[in-house]
Coordinates of C-alpha atoms in Angstrom, one line a residue:
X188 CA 0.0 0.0 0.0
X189 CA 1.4 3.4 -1.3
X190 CA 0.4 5.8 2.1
X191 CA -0.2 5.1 6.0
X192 CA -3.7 6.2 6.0
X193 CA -4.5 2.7 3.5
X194 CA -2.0 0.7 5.4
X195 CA -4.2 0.7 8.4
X196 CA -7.6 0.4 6.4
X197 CA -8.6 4.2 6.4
X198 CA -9.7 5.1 3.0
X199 CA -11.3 8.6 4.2
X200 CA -10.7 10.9 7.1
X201 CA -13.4 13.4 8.5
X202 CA -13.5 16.4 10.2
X203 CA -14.8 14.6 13.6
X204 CA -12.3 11.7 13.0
X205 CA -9.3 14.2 13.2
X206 CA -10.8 16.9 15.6
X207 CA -10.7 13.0 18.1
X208 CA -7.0 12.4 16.8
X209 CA -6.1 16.1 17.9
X210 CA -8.4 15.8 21.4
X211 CA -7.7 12.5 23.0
X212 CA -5.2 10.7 20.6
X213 CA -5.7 7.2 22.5
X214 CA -9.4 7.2 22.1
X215 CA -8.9 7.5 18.3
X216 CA -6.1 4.6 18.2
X217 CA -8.7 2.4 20.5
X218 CA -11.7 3.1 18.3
X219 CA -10.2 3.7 14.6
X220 CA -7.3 1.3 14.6
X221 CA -8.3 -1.4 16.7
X222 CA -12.1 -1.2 16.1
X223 CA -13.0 -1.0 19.7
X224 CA -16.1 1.4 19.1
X225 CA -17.8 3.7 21.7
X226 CA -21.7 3.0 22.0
X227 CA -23.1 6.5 21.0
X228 CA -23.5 8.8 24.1
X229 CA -26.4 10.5 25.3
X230 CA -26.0 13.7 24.4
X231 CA -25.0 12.9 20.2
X232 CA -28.2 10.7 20.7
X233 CA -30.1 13.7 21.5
X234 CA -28.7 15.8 18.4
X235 CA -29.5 13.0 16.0
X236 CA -33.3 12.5 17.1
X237 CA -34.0 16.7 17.4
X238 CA -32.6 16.8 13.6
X239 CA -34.6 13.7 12.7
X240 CA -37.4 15.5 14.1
X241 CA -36.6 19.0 12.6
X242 CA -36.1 18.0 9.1
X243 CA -39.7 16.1 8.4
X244 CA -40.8 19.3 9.9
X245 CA -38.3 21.7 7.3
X246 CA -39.4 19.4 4.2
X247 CA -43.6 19.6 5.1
X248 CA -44.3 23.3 6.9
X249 CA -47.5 22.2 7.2
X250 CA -46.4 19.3 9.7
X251 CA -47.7 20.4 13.3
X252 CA -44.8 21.0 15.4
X253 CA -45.9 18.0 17.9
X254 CA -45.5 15.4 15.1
X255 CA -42.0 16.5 14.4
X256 CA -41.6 16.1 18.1
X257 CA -43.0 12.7 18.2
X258 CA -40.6 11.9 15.7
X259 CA -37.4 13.4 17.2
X260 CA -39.1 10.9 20.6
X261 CA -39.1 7.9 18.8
X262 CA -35.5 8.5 16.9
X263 CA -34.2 8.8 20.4
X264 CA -36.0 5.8 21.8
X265 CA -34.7 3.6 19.1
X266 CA -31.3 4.9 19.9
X267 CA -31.2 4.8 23.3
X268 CA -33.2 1.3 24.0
X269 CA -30.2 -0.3 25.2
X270 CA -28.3 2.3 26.7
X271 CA -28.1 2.7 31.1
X272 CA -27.5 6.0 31.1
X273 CA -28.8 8.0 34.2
X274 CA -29.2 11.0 31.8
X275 CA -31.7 9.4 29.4
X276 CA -34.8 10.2 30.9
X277 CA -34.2 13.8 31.7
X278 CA -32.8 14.5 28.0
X279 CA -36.0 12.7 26.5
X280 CA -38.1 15.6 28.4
X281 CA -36.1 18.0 26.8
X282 CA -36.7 17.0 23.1
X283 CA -39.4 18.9 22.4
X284 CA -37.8 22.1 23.3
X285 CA -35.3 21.5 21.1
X286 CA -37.9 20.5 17.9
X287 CA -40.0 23.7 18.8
X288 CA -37.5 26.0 19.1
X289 CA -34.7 24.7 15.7
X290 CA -38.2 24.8 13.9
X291 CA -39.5 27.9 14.9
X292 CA -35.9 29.7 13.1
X293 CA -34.8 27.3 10.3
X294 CA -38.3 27.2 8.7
X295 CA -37.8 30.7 8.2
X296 CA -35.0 29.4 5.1
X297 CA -38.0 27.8 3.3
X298 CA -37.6 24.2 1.7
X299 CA -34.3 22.5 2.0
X300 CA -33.3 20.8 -1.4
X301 CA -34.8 17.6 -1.5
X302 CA -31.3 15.5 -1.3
X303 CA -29.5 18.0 1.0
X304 CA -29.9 16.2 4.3
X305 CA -27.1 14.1 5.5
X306 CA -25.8 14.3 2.1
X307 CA -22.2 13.5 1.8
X308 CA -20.0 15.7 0.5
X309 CA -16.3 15.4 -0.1
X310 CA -12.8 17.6 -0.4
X311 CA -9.1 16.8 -0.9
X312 CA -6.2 18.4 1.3
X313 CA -2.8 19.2 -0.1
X314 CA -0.6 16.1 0.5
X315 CA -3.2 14.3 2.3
X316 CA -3.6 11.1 0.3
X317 CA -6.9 10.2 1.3
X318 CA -10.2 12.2 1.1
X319 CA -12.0 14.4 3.9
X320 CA -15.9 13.3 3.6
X321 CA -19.2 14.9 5.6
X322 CA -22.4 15.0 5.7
X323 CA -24.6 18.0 5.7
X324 CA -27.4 18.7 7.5
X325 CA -29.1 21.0 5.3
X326 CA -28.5 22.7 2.0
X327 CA -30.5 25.9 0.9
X328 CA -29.9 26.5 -2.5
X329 CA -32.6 29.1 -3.1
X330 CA -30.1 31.0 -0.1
X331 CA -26.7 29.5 -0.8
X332 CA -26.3 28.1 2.4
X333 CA -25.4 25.0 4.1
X334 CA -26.6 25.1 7.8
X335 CA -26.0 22.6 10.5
X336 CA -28.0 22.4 13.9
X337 CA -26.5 21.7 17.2
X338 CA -28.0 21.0 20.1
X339 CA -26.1 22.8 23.4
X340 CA -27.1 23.7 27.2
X341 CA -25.8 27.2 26.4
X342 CA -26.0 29.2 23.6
X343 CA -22.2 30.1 22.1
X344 CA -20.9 33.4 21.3
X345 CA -18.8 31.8 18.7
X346 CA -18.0 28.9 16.4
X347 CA -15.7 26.6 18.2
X348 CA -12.6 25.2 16.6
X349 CA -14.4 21.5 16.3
X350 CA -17.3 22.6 15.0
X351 CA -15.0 25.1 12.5
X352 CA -13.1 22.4 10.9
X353 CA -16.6 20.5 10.2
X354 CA -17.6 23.8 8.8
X355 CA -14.8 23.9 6.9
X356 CA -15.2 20.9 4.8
X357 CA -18.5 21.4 4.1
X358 CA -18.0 25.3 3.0
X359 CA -15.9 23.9 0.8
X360 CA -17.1 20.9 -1.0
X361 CA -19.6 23.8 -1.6
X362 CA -17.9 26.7 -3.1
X363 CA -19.5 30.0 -2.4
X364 CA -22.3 29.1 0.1
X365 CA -22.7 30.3 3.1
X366 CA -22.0 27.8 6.2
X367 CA -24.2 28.7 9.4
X368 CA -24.3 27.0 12.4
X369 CA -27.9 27.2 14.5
X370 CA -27.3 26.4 17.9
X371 CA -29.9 25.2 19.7
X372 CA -30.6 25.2 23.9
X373 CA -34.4 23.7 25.6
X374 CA -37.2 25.8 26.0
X375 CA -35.9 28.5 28.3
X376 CA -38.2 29.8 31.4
X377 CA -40.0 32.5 31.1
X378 CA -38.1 35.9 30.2
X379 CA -35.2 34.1 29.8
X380 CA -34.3 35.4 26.3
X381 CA -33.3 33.4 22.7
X382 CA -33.4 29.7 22.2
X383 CA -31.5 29.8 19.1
X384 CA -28.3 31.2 18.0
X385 CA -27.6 31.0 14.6
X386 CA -23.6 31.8 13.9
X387 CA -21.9 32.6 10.1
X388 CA -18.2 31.4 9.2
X389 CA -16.3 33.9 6.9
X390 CA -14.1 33.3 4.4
X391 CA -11.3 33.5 6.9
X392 CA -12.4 31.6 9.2
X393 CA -13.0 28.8 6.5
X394 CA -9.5 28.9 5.0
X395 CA -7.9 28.8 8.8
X396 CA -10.2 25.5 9.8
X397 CA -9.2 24.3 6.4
X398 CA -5.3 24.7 7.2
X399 CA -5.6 23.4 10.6
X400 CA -7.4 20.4 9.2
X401 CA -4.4 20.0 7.0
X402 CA -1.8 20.2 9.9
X403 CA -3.9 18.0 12.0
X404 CA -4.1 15.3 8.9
X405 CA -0.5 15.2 8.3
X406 CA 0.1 15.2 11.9
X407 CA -2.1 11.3 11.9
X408 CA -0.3 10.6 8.7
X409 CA 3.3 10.9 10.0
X410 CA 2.2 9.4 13.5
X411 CA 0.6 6.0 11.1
X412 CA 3.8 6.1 9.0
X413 CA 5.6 4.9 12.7
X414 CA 4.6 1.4 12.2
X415 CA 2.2 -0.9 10.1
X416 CA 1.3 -2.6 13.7
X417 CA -1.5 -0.9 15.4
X418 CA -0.9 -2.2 18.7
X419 CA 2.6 -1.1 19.0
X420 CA 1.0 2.7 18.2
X421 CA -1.3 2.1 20.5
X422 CA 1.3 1.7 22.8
X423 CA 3.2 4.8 22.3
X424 CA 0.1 6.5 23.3
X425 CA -1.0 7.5 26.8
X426 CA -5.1 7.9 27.4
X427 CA -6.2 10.5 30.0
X428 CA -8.8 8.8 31.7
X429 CA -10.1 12.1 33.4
X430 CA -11.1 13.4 30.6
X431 CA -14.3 13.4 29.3
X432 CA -14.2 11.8 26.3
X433 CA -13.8 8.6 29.1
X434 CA -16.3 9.3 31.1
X435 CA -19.3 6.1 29.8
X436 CA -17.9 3.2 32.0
X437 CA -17.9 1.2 28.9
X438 CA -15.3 3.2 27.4
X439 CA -13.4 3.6 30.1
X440 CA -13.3 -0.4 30.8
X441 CA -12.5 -0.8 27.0
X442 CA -9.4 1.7 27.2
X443 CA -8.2 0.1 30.5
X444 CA -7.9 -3.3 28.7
X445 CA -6.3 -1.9 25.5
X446 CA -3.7 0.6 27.4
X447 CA -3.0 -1.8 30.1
X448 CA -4.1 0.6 33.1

């Protein structure tokens, strides 16, 4: 095989794949080299049944809001069946918060196109030898924009470097759209202001997440490169087990037997 990316079976990257290789390093050995996969957390379960939920409700505006909810309510059931977590039942209450309040802004943009959601888009980084891919949320042709939902606790001031570099790929396997990022928080108590932020990348701040993308791929690259045996790069790797990205029991117990500690 001609590069370390195919060497170890990766015939793509992605912007979450390397925003995990420049967070927590080990987790990305344990779950991308030696297929030891994390069950899906309780939060991204959350963001996946809201945008279930919000895109029937984009693609008929005549949809009553409580149907989209009963959507996003049975998405998360279905992906959260099997899963212990303490947090399940309290995040379930918050869905239709979430539904009501994405709605309520994004079908402001009119109809998505008809094939825009989760469609997969794809770019090439100098001397990367294997492609980026995503998959958008929505596409707005009619606007020229690609937007992306999120669902938070708190509403951000600005994009965050993660969420950049997703930004980035898609702005770019796009051309001259517009990528926005709608940030969504439950319904807030009385008084207690928006429930949607809606932020804009510029130009700049594409072409920076773009570059850090880059540094962060060859970065992988040259680390692969080290040897064609994964568990001997799994062993010059460390895991910070305080860190979040631990935090299931599951995950933890899986990293323990892979790292040895």
């Amino acid at each position: 095989m001609s590069n370390p990316f195919e060497r170890h079976g990766i015939g793509h990257l992605s912007a979450s794949s390397l925003n995990l290789w420049a967070a927590e390093p080990a987790l990305w050995i344990m779950e991308r080299l030696l297929g030891r996969r994390s069950p899906s957390g309780i939060p991204a379960a959350r963001g996946k049944a809201v945008e279930a939920g919000v895109n029937i409700g984009l693609h008929d505006p005549a949809l009553p809001v409580e149907a989209c909810i009963a959507e996003a309510e049975s998405a998360f059931d279905r992906e959260t069946a099997l899963n212990p977590d303490p947090r399940r039942d309290e995040e379930r209450k918050k869905l239709p918060g979430y539904v009501r309040g994405a709605l309520a802004e994004l079908r402001q943009y009119g109809l998505p196109d008809a094939d825009g959601y989760q469609g997969k888009v794809e770019i090439r980084l100098d001397d990367i030898a294997v492609p980026v891919i995503g998959f958008v949320d929505w596409r707005f042709s009619a606007h020229g924009l690609i937007v992306d939902l999120k669902t938070t606790e708190r509403l951000p001031s600005v994009i965050g470097a993660s969420h950049g570099r997703q930004g980035a790929v898609y702005a770019t396997a796009h051309g001259n759209f517009g990528m926005r990022f709608a940030y969504a928080k439950p319904a807030p108590a009385k008084g207690d202001g928006r429930q949607v932020q809606v932020l804009e990348m510029s130009g700049d701040d594409v072409r920076a997440h773009l570059a850090a993308l880059r540094l962060i791929a060859l970065s992988l690259g040259r680390f692969l490169a080290l040897s064609h045996d994964a568990r001997e790069l799994a062993g010059l790797i460390v895991p910070d087990f305080d860190s979040f990205y631990w935090s299931d029991p599951s995950v933890r117990a899986a990293g323990r037997d892979v790292f040895g500690f």
